[in-house]
PDB file of C-alpha atoms in Angstrom:
ATOM      1  CA  MET A   8     -82.798-107.025 -55.337  1.00 79.00           C
ATOM      2  CA  THR A   9     -83.458-107.445 -50.973  1.00 89.00           C
ATOM      3  CA  VAL A  10     -80.785-107.267 -48.160  1.00 96.00           C
ATOM      4  CA  SER A  11     -81.346-109.421 -45.346  1.00 97.00           C
ATOM      5  CA  PHE A  12     -80.771-107.837 -42.021  1.00 97.00           C
ATOM      6  CA  VAL A  13     -79.696-111.106 -39.902  1.00 97.00           C
ATOM      7  CA  SER A  14     -80.061-110.788 -36.388  1.00 96.00           C
ATOM      8  CA  ALA A  15     -76.552-112.900 -35.086  1.00 95.00           C
ATOM      9  CA  GLY A  16     -78.043-113.011 -31.101  1.00 94.00           C
ATOM     10  CA  PRO A  17     -74.931-112.360 -28.586  1.00 92.00           C
ATOM     11  CA  GLY A  18     -72.293-114.303 -29.738  1.00 90.00           C
ATOM     12  CA  ASP A  19     -73.718-117.970 -29.607  1.00 92.00           C
ATOM     13  CA  PRO A  20     -74.378-119.806 -32.483  1.00 93.00           C
ATOM     14  CA  GLU A  21     -76.467-121.801 -31.025  1.00 94.00           C
ATOM     15  CA  LEU A  22     -78.689-118.847 -29.936  1.00 94.00           C
ATOM     16  CA  LEU A  23     -79.294-118.286 -34.429  1.00 95.00           C
ATOM     17  CA  THR A  24     -82.469-118.707 -35.209  1.00 96.00           C
ATOM     18  CA  LEU A  25     -83.680-121.536 -38.178  1.00 97.00           C
ATOM     19  CA  LYS A  26     -84.183-118.168 -40.539  1.00 97.00           C
ATOM     20  CA  ALA A  27     -80.815-116.548 -39.899  1.00 97.00           C
ATOM     21  CA  VAL A  28     -79.191-120.027 -40.926  1.00 97.00           C
ATOM     22  CA  ALA A  29     -80.899-120.199 -43.795  1.00 97.00           C
ATOM     23  CA  ARG A  30     -80.389-116.815 -44.807  1.00 97.00           C
ATOM     24  CA  LEU A  31     -76.672-117.369 -43.684  1.00 97.00           C
ATOM     25  CA  GLN A  32     -75.956-120.439 -45.982  1.00 97.00           C
ATOM     26  CA  ALA A  33     -77.679-118.882 -49.146  1.00 97.00           C
ATOM     27  CA  ALA A  34     -75.629-115.472 -48.875  1.00 97.00           C
ATOM     28  CA  ASP A  35     -72.872-114.656 -51.520  1.00 97.00           C
ATOM     29  CA  VAL A  36     -71.869-111.866 -49.912  1.00 97.00           C
ATOM     30  CA  VAL A  37     -71.858-111.523 -45.788  1.00 97.00           C
ATOM     31  CA  LEU A  38     -71.191-107.830 -44.145  1.00 97.00           C
ATOM     32  CA  PHE A  39     -70.730-108.773 -40.461  1.00 95.00           C
ATOM     33  CA  ASP A  40     -70.744-106.439 -37.270  1.00 91.00           C
ATOM     34  CA  ASP A  41     -67.552-107.415 -34.818  1.00 85.00           C
ATOM     35  CA  LEU A  42     -69.377-109.303 -32.448  1.00 80.00           C
ATOM     36  CA  ALA A  43     -71.512-111.138 -34.911  1.00 79.00           C
ATOM     37  CA  SER A  44     -68.133-112.865 -35.910  1.00 79.00           C
ATOM     38  CA  GLY A  45     -65.888-116.118 -35.012  1.00 84.00           C
ATOM     39  CA  PRO A  46     -68.608-119.441 -34.633  1.00 89.00           C
ATOM     40  CA  VAL A  47     -71.444-117.642 -36.286  1.00 93.00           C
ATOM     41  CA  LEU A  48     -69.611-116.745 -39.234  1.00 94.00           C
ATOM     42  CA  GLY A  49     -69.428-120.814 -39.796  1.00 93.00           C
ATOM     43  CA  HIS A  50     -73.141-120.840 -41.239  1.00 95.00           C
ATOM     44  CA  ALA A  51     -72.193-118.875 -44.237  1.00 95.00           C
ATOM     45  CA  ARG A  52     -71.323-121.117 -47.072  1.00 94.00           C
ATOM     46  CA  ALA A  53     -67.860-121.874 -48.749  1.00 93.00           C
ATOM     47  CA  GLY A  54     -66.691-119.102 -50.905  1.00 94.00           C
ATOM     48  CA  ALA A  55     -69.275-116.583 -49.815  1.00 96.00           C
ATOM     49  CA  ASP A  56     -67.589-113.200 -49.497  1.00 96.00           C
ATOM     50  CA  LEU A  57     -67.022-112.549 -45.771  1.00 96.00           C
ATOM     51  CA  ILE A  58     -66.704-108.432 -44.857  1.00 95.00           C
ATOM     52  CA  ALA A  59     -66.047-106.857 -41.408  1.00 93.00           C
ATOM     53  CA  VAL A  60     -67.715-103.739 -40.933  1.00 91.00           C
ATOM     54  CA  GLY A  61     -68.026-103.552 -37.120  1.00 80.00           C
ATOM     55  CA  LYS A  62     -67.274-100.575 -35.057  1.00 68.00           C
ATOM     56  CA  ARG A  63     -65.709-101.023 -31.150  1.00 62.00           C
ATOM     57  CA  ALA A  64     -65.209 -98.006 -28.932  1.00 57.00           C
ATOM     58  CA  GLY A  65     -61.490 -97.090 -28.881  1.00 56.00           C
ATOM     59  CA  ARG A  66     -60.907 -98.889 -32.394  1.00 59.00           C
ATOM     60  CA  VAL A  67     -60.512 -97.368 -35.801  1.00 59.00           C
ATOM     61  CA  SER A  68     -64.109 -98.334 -37.347  1.00 72.00           C
ATOM     62  CA  MET A  69     -65.616 -98.102 -40.539  1.00 82.00           C
ATOM     63  CA  LYS A  70     -67.854 -95.065 -40.688  1.00 86.00           C
ATOM     64  CA  GLN A  71     -71.730 -95.709 -41.027  1.00 88.00           C
ATOM     65  CA  ASP A  72     -71.967 -93.863 -44.400  1.00 90.00           C
ATOM     66  CA  HIS A  73     -69.316 -96.360 -46.121  1.00 93.00           C
ATOM     67  CA  ILE A  74     -71.057 -99.410 -44.594  1.00 94.00           C
ATOM     68  CA  SER A  75     -74.250 -98.340 -46.242  1.00 95.00           C
ATOM     69  CA  ARG A  76     -72.582 -97.885 -49.597  1.00 95.00           C
ATOM     70  CA  LEU A  77     -71.091-101.353 -49.528  1.00 96.00           C
ATOM     71  CA  LEU A  78     -74.640-102.669 -48.875  1.00 96.00           C
ATOM     72  CA  VAL A  79     -75.986-100.730 -51.937  1.00 97.00           C
ATOM     73  CA  ASP A  80     -73.105-101.893 -54.001  1.00 96.00           C
ATOM     74  CA  HIS A  81     -73.194-105.209 -53.271  1.00 97.00           C
ATOM     75  CA  ALA A  82     -76.873-105.464 -53.659  1.00 97.00           C
ATOM     76  CA  ARG A  83     -76.670-103.897 -57.084  1.00 96.00           C
ATOM     77  CA  THR A  84     -74.627-106.698 -58.437  1.00 96.00           C
ATOM     78  CA  GLY A  85     -77.601-108.968 -57.754  1.00 95.00           C
ATOM     79  CA  ALA A  86     -75.586-111.011 -55.013  1.00 96.00           C
ATOM     80  CA  ARG A  87     -77.636-112.695 -52.201  1.00 97.00           C
ATOM     81  CA  VAL A  88     -76.339-109.915 -49.384  1.00 97.00           C
ATOM     82  CA  VAL A  89     -76.753-110.618 -45.842  1.00 97.00           C
ATOM     83  CA  ARG A  90     -76.129-107.935 -43.442  1.00 97.00           C
ATOM     84  CA  LEU A  91     -75.416-109.663 -39.985  1.00 97.00           C
ATOM     85  CA  LYS A  92     -75.582-107.666 -36.877  1.00 95.00           C
ATOM     86  CA  SER A  93     -75.217-108.851 -33.305  1.00 92.00           C
ATOM     87  CA  GLY A  94     -78.078-109.023 -30.856  1.00 93.00           C
ATOM     88  CA  ASP A  95     -81.085-108.258 -32.307  1.00 95.00           C
ATOM     89  CA  ALA A  96     -80.661-106.035 -35.292  1.00 94.00           C
ATOM     90  CA  GLY A  97     -83.269-103.596 -34.176  1.00 94.00           C
ATOM     91  CA  LEU A  98     -81.871-102.590 -30.904  1.00 92.00           C
ATOM     92  CA  PHE A  99     -79.085 -99.708 -31.099  1.00 90.00           C
ATOM     93  CA  GLY A 100     -77.787-101.255 -33.999  1.00 85.00           C
ATOM     94  CA  ARG A 101     -78.110 -98.404 -36.622  1.00 90.00           C
ATOM     95  CA  LEU A 102     -80.327-100.098 -38.417  1.00 95.00           C
ATOM     96  CA  GLU A 103     -82.593 -97.292 -39.751  1.00 95.00           C
ATOM     97  CA  GLU A 104     -79.280 -95.725 -41.545  1.00 95.00           C
ATOM     98  CA  GLU A 105     -78.986 -98.775 -43.731  1.00 96.00           C
ATOM     99  CA  ILE A 106     -82.708 -99.250 -44.154  1.00 97.00           C
ATOM    100  CA  ALA A 107     -82.704 -95.578 -45.101  1.00 97.00           C
ATOM    101  CA  ALA A 108     -79.724 -96.062 -48.066  1.00 97.00           C
ATOM    102  CA  LEU A 109     -81.181 -99.160 -49.329  1.00 97.00           C
ATOM    103  CA  THR A 110     -84.877 -97.772 -49.677  1.00 97.00           C
ATOM    104  CA  ALA A 111     -83.388 -94.279 -51.734  1.00 97.00           C
ATOM    105  CA  ALA A 112     -81.104 -96.694 -53.901  1.00 96.00           C
ATOM    106  CA  GLY A 113     -84.649 -98.827 -54.293  1.00 96.00           C
ATOM    107  CA  ILE A 114     -83.294-101.728 -52.790  1.00 97.00           C
ATOM    108  CA  GLY A 115     -86.010-103.749 -50.673  1.00 97.00           C
ATOM    109  CA  TYR A 116     -84.606-105.512 -47.397  1.00 97.00           C
ATOM    110  CA  GLU A 117     -86.375-107.856 -44.506  1.00 97.00           C
ATOM    111  CA  ILE A 118     -85.350-108.034 -41.130  1.00 98.00           C
ATOM    112  CA  VAL A 119     -84.695-111.254 -39.397  1.00 97.00           C
ATOM    113  CA  PRO A 120     -85.237-110.822 -35.599  1.00 97.00           C
ATOM    114  CA  GLY A 121     -83.050-112.733 -33.017  1.00 96.00           C
ATOM    115  CA  VAL A 122     -81.882-112.876 -29.437  1.00 96.00           C
ATOM    116  CA  PRO A 123     -81.084-109.460 -27.874  1.00 95.00           C
ATOM    117  CA  SER A 124     -77.977-109.854 -25.345  1.00 94.00           C
ATOM    118  CA  ALA A 125     -79.850-108.248 -22.921  1.00 96.00           C
ATOM    119  CA  LEU A 126     -82.723-111.224 -22.651  1.00 96.00           C
ATOM    120  CA  ALA A 127     -79.532-113.561 -23.295  1.00 96.00           C
ATOM    121  CA  ALA A 128     -77.552-111.730 -19.839  1.00 96.00           C
ATOM    122  CA  ALA A 129     -80.435-112.459 -18.136  1.00 96.00           C
ATOM    123  CA  ALA A 130     -80.952-116.166 -18.956  1.00 96.00           C
ATOM    124  CA  ALA A 131     -77.297-116.390 -18.222  1.00 95.00           C
ATOM    125  CA  ALA A 132     -77.664-115.281 -14.814  1.00 95.00           C
ATOM    126  CA  GLY A 133     -80.614-117.600 -14.192  1.00 95.00           C
ATOM    127  CA  ILE A 134     -83.527-114.471 -13.586  1.00 95.00           C
ATOM    128  CA  PRO A 135     -86.008-113.194 -15.474  1.00 93.00           C
ATOM    129  CA  LEU A 136     -86.059-109.583 -16.347  1.00 93.00           C
ATOM    130  CA  THR A 137     -90.236-109.125 -15.791  1.00 91.00           C
ATOM    131  CA  ARG A 138     -91.621-109.886 -12.122  1.00 89.00           C
ATOM    132  CA  ARG A 139     -95.373-110.080 -11.447  1.00 86.00           C
ATOM    133  CA  THR A 140     -95.176-107.779  -8.309  1.00 84.00           C
ATOM    134  CA  THR A 141     -91.732-105.607  -8.313  1.00 86.00           C
ATOM    135  CA  ALA A 142     -90.703-105.019 -11.822  1.00 85.00           C
ATOM    136  CA  ARG A 143     -94.049-104.713 -14.538  1.00 87.00           C
ATOM    137  CA  ARG A 144     -91.642-102.729 -16.909  1.00 92.00           C
ATOM    138  CA  VAL A 145     -88.477-103.522 -18.347  1.00 95.00           C
ATOM    139  CA  GLN A 146     -86.344-100.642 -20.409  1.00 96.00           C
ATOM    140  CA  PHE A 147     -83.311-100.835 -22.969  1.00 97.00           C
ATOM    141  CA  VAL A 148     -81.179 -97.312 -22.889  1.00 97.00           C
ATOM    142  CA  THR A 149     -77.812 -96.718 -24.403  1.00 95.00           C
ATOM    143  CA  GLY A 150     -74.882 -95.444 -22.255  1.00 93.00           C
ATOM    144  CA  ALA A 151     -72.964 -93.750 -25.183  1.00 89.00           C
ATOM    145  CA  GLY A 152     -73.758 -91.192 -27.419  1.00 87.00           C
ATOM    146  CA  LEU A 153     -72.603 -90.166 -31.066  1.00 79.00           C
ATOM    147  CA  ASP A 154     -69.539 -88.487 -28.816  1.00 81.00           C
ATOM    148  CA  GLY A 155     -69.182 -91.470 -26.607  1.00 82.00           C
ATOM    149  CA  ASP A 156     -70.140 -89.740 -23.527  1.00 87.00           C
ATOM    150  CA  LEU A 157     -73.436 -90.188 -21.748  1.00 93.00           C
ATOM    151  CA  PRO A 158     -76.354 -89.349 -24.503  1.00 92.00           C
ATOM    152  CA  PRO A 159     -78.134 -85.673 -23.943  1.00 92.00           C
ATOM    153  CA  GLY A 160     -82.053 -86.097 -22.576  1.00 93.00           C
ATOM    154  CA  LEU A 161     -82.294 -88.912 -21.055  1.00 96.00           C
ATOM    155  CA  ASN A 162     -85.121 -89.369 -18.729  1.00 96.00           C
ATOM    156  CA  TRP A 163     -83.642 -89.906 -15.721  1.00 97.00           C
ATOM    157  CA  PRO A 164     -87.287 -90.418 -13.370  1.00 96.00           C
ATOM    158  CA  ALA A 165     -87.503 -93.135 -15.257  1.00 96.00           C
ATOM    159  CA  LEU A 166     -84.483 -94.555 -15.740  1.00 97.00           C
ATOM    160  CA  ALA A 167     -84.314 -94.381 -11.621  1.00 97.00           C
ATOM    161  CA  ASP A 168     -87.691 -95.834 -11.227  1.00 94.00           C
ATOM    162  CA  PRO A 169     -87.194 -98.859  -8.408  1.00 90.00           C
ATOM    163  CA  ALA A 170     -90.176-100.940  -9.814  1.00 91.00           C
ATOM    164  CA  ALA A 171     -88.509-101.370 -13.516  1.00 94.00           C
ATOM    165  CA  VAL A 172     -85.629-103.285 -14.569  1.00 96.00           C
ATOM    166  CA  THR A 173     -83.432-101.277 -16.918  1.00 97.00           C
ATOM    167  CA  VAL A 174     -80.747-102.694 -19.203  1.00 97.00           C
ATOM    168  CA  LEU A 175     -77.924-100.261 -20.112  1.00 97.00           C
ATOM    169  CA  PHE A 176     -75.962-101.250 -23.398  1.00 95.00           C
ATOM    170  CA  MET A 177     -72.512 -99.751 -24.021  1.00 92.00           C
ATOM    171  CA  GLY A 178     -72.633 -98.266 -20.500  1.00 92.00           C
ATOM    172  CA  ARG A 179     -69.018 -99.548 -19.356  1.00 92.00           C
ATOM    173  CA  ARG A 180     -67.112 -96.234 -19.558  1.00 92.00           C
ATOM    174  CA  THR A 181     -70.026 -94.066 -18.744  1.00 95.00           C
ATOM    175  CA  PHE A 182     -71.597 -96.003 -15.874  1.00 96.00           C
ATOM    176  CA  PRO A 183     -70.061 -94.203 -12.922  1.00 96.00           C
ATOM    177  CA  ALA A 184     -71.375 -90.657 -14.374  1.00 96.00           C
ATOM    178  CA  PHE A 185     -74.728 -92.804 -15.306  1.00 97.00           C
ATOM    179  CA  ALA A 186     -74.964 -94.163 -11.468  1.00 97.00           C
ATOM    180  CA  ALA A 187     -74.421 -90.733  -9.857  1.00 97.00           C
ATOM    181  CA  ARG A 188     -77.402 -89.390 -12.074  1.00 97.00           C
ATOM    182  CA  LEU A 189     -79.676 -92.144 -10.681  1.00 97.00           C
ATOM    183  CA  MET A 190     -78.555 -91.384  -7.153  1.00 97.00           C
ATOM    184  CA  ALA A 191     -79.422 -88.094  -7.992  1.00 97.00           C
ATOM    185  CA  ALA A 192     -82.721 -88.831  -9.166  1.00 97.00           C
ATOM    186  CA  GLY A 193     -83.776 -90.836  -6.073  1.00 96.00           C
ATOM    187  CA  MET A 194     -82.131 -94.481  -6.726  1.00 97.00           C
ATOM    188  CA  PRO A 195     -81.086 -95.923  -3.600  1.00 96.00           C
ATOM    189  CA  PRO A 196     -77.140 -96.663  -4.010  1.00 97.00           C
ATOM    190  CA  GLU A 197     -77.743-100.421  -2.918  1.00 96.00           C
ATOM    191  CA  THR A 198     -80.243-101.276  -5.922  1.00 96.00           C
ATOM    192  CA  PRO A 199     -78.968-104.282  -7.273  1.00 96.00           C
ATOM    193  CA  ALA A 200     -76.662-104.474 -10.496  1.00 97.00           C
ATOM    194  CA  LEU A 201     -75.863-107.080 -12.310  1.00 97.00           C
ATOM    195  CA  LEU A 202     -72.560-106.859 -14.380  1.00 96.00           C
ATOM    196  CA  ALA A 203     -72.857-109.231 -17.818  1.00 96.00           C
ATOM    197  CA  GLU A 204     -69.740-108.907 -20.108  1.00 95.00           C
ATOM    198  CA  SER A 205     -68.742-110.826 -23.250  1.00 93.00           C
ATOM    199  CA  VAL A 206     -72.644-112.526 -22.970  1.00 93.00           C
ATOM    200  CA  GLY A 207     -72.590-115.554 -25.445  1.00 90.00           C
ATOM    201  CA  HIS A 208     -68.992-115.926 -25.932  1.00 90.00           C
ATOM    202  CA  PRO A 209     -66.770-118.718 -24.063  1.00 89.00           C
ATOM    203  CA  GLU A 210     -65.080-115.754 -21.800  1.00 91.00           C
ATOM    204  CA  GLN A 211     -68.501-114.412 -20.595  1.00 94.00           C
ATOM    205  CA  SER A 212     -68.249-113.498 -16.779  1.00 95.00           C
ATOM    206  CA  LEU A 213     -71.599-112.412 -14.815  1.00 96.00           C
ATOM    207  CA  SER A 214     -71.223-110.530 -11.180  1.00 96.00           C
ATOM    208  CA  ARG A 215     -73.712-108.770  -8.733  1.00 96.00           C
ATOM    209  CA  HIS A 216     -73.189-105.547  -7.599  1.00 96.00           C
ATOM    210  CA  SER A 217     -75.049-102.783  -6.008  1.00 96.00           C
ATOM    211  CA  ILE A 218     -75.029 -99.422  -8.497  1.00 97.00           C
ATOM    212  CA  SER A 219     -72.966 -97.471  -6.091  1.00 97.00           C
ATOM    213  CA  GLY A 220     -70.234-100.039  -5.774  1.00 97.00           C
ATOM    214  CA  LEU A 221     -70.327-100.894  -9.561  1.00 97.00           C
ATOM    215  CA  ALA A 222     -69.710 -97.257 -10.504  1.00 97.00           C
ATOM    216  CA  ALA A 223     -67.008 -97.619  -8.050  1.00 96.00           C
ATOM    217  CA  LEU A 224     -65.395-100.864  -9.660  1.00 95.00           C
ATOM    218  CA  LEU A 225     -65.613 -98.934 -12.924  1.00 95.00           C
ATOM    219  CA  ALA A 226     -64.516 -95.992 -12.698  1.00 93.00           C
ATOM    220  CA  ASP A 227     -61.220 -97.718 -10.897  1.00 87.00           C
ATOM    221  CA  ALA A 228     -61.231-100.267 -14.133  1.00 83.00           C
ATOM    222  CA  PRO A 229     -58.860 -99.969 -16.614  1.00 78.00           C
ATOM    223  CA  ALA A 230     -60.736 -99.088 -20.138  1.00 72.00           C
ATOM    224  CA  GLY A 231     -62.281-102.474 -21.481  1.00 73.00           C
ATOM    225  CA  ASN A 232     -63.187-102.836 -25.040  1.00 76.00           C
ATOM    226  CA  LEU A 233     -65.484-105.950 -23.693  1.00 84.00           C
ATOM    227  CA  PRO A 234     -69.132-105.740 -24.761  1.00 89.00           C
ATOM    228  CA  THR A 235     -71.052-105.183 -22.045  1.00 93.00           C
ATOM    229  CA  LEU A 236     -74.084-104.499 -20.216  1.00 96.00           C
ATOM    230  CA  VAL A 237     -75.743-103.311 -17.305  1.00 97.00           C
ATOM    231  CA  LEU A 238     -78.626-104.576 -15.672  1.00 97.00           C
ATOM    232  CA  TYR A 239     -80.326-102.756 -12.531  1.00 97.00           C
ATOM    233  CA  GLY A 240     -83.126-102.038 -10.447  1.00 95.00           C
ATOM    234  CA  ALA A 241     -85.676-104.703  -9.178  1.00 91.00           C
ATOM    235  CA  LEU A 242     -83.683-107.835 -10.406  1.00 92.00           C
ATOM    236  CA  ALA A 243     -84.745-111.072  -8.922  1.00 86.00           C
ATOM    237  CA  GLU A 244     -81.955-112.775  -6.878  1.00 81.00           C
ATOM    238  CA  GLY A 245     -80.972-115.958  -9.251  1.00 63.00           C
ATOM    239  CA  GLU A 246     -78.759-118.822  -8.616  1.00 51.00           C
TER     240      GLU A 246
END
């Protein structure tokens, strides 16, 4: 018994790896995230059992322990199980909890890496994430803790480092408070920021701002449910 954790990338099926496609084509059961649905599931074989287990802010979602139990129960039947996760399975996807459930049940697993949405956003904007003289470090951080607010214990001096590029995941709602903390930690308000929504999907949207301008924009914006990234720091100019 082995479960394959397969990374779906940001949503564009052309960004799937060959190994991801092979696992999908062979699977009997696919438990998939909301952002990994759509065209990506077109690679699953006909007759495979497709089970939606995604979580989205503001929606009623399946609890994590239920998802883990489904993985274990389907694997125990001898079925070839794929757990399809959006982006890269190892980034902000609660992979560790699902691995723990499988390990406790004596079930093996493999991880198929994929294209993280942060890299796909930079590529869509036509910019690198690192720059030889001005951005020698990249950092990924979540903007939502377990309660949906800013996570406690964030390293604000590091996050306000003007010599780094930072990618904020799941931070659309909390970015105004996040930006205020950055500026309080010394980051200039005019620091460049890139708002990337629905990366890899037909409705993809990219827009340039300063961190203070983006904070003001999102503070007045209606609550949205689009997958959102904010890149800020020593960003290249791009196209």
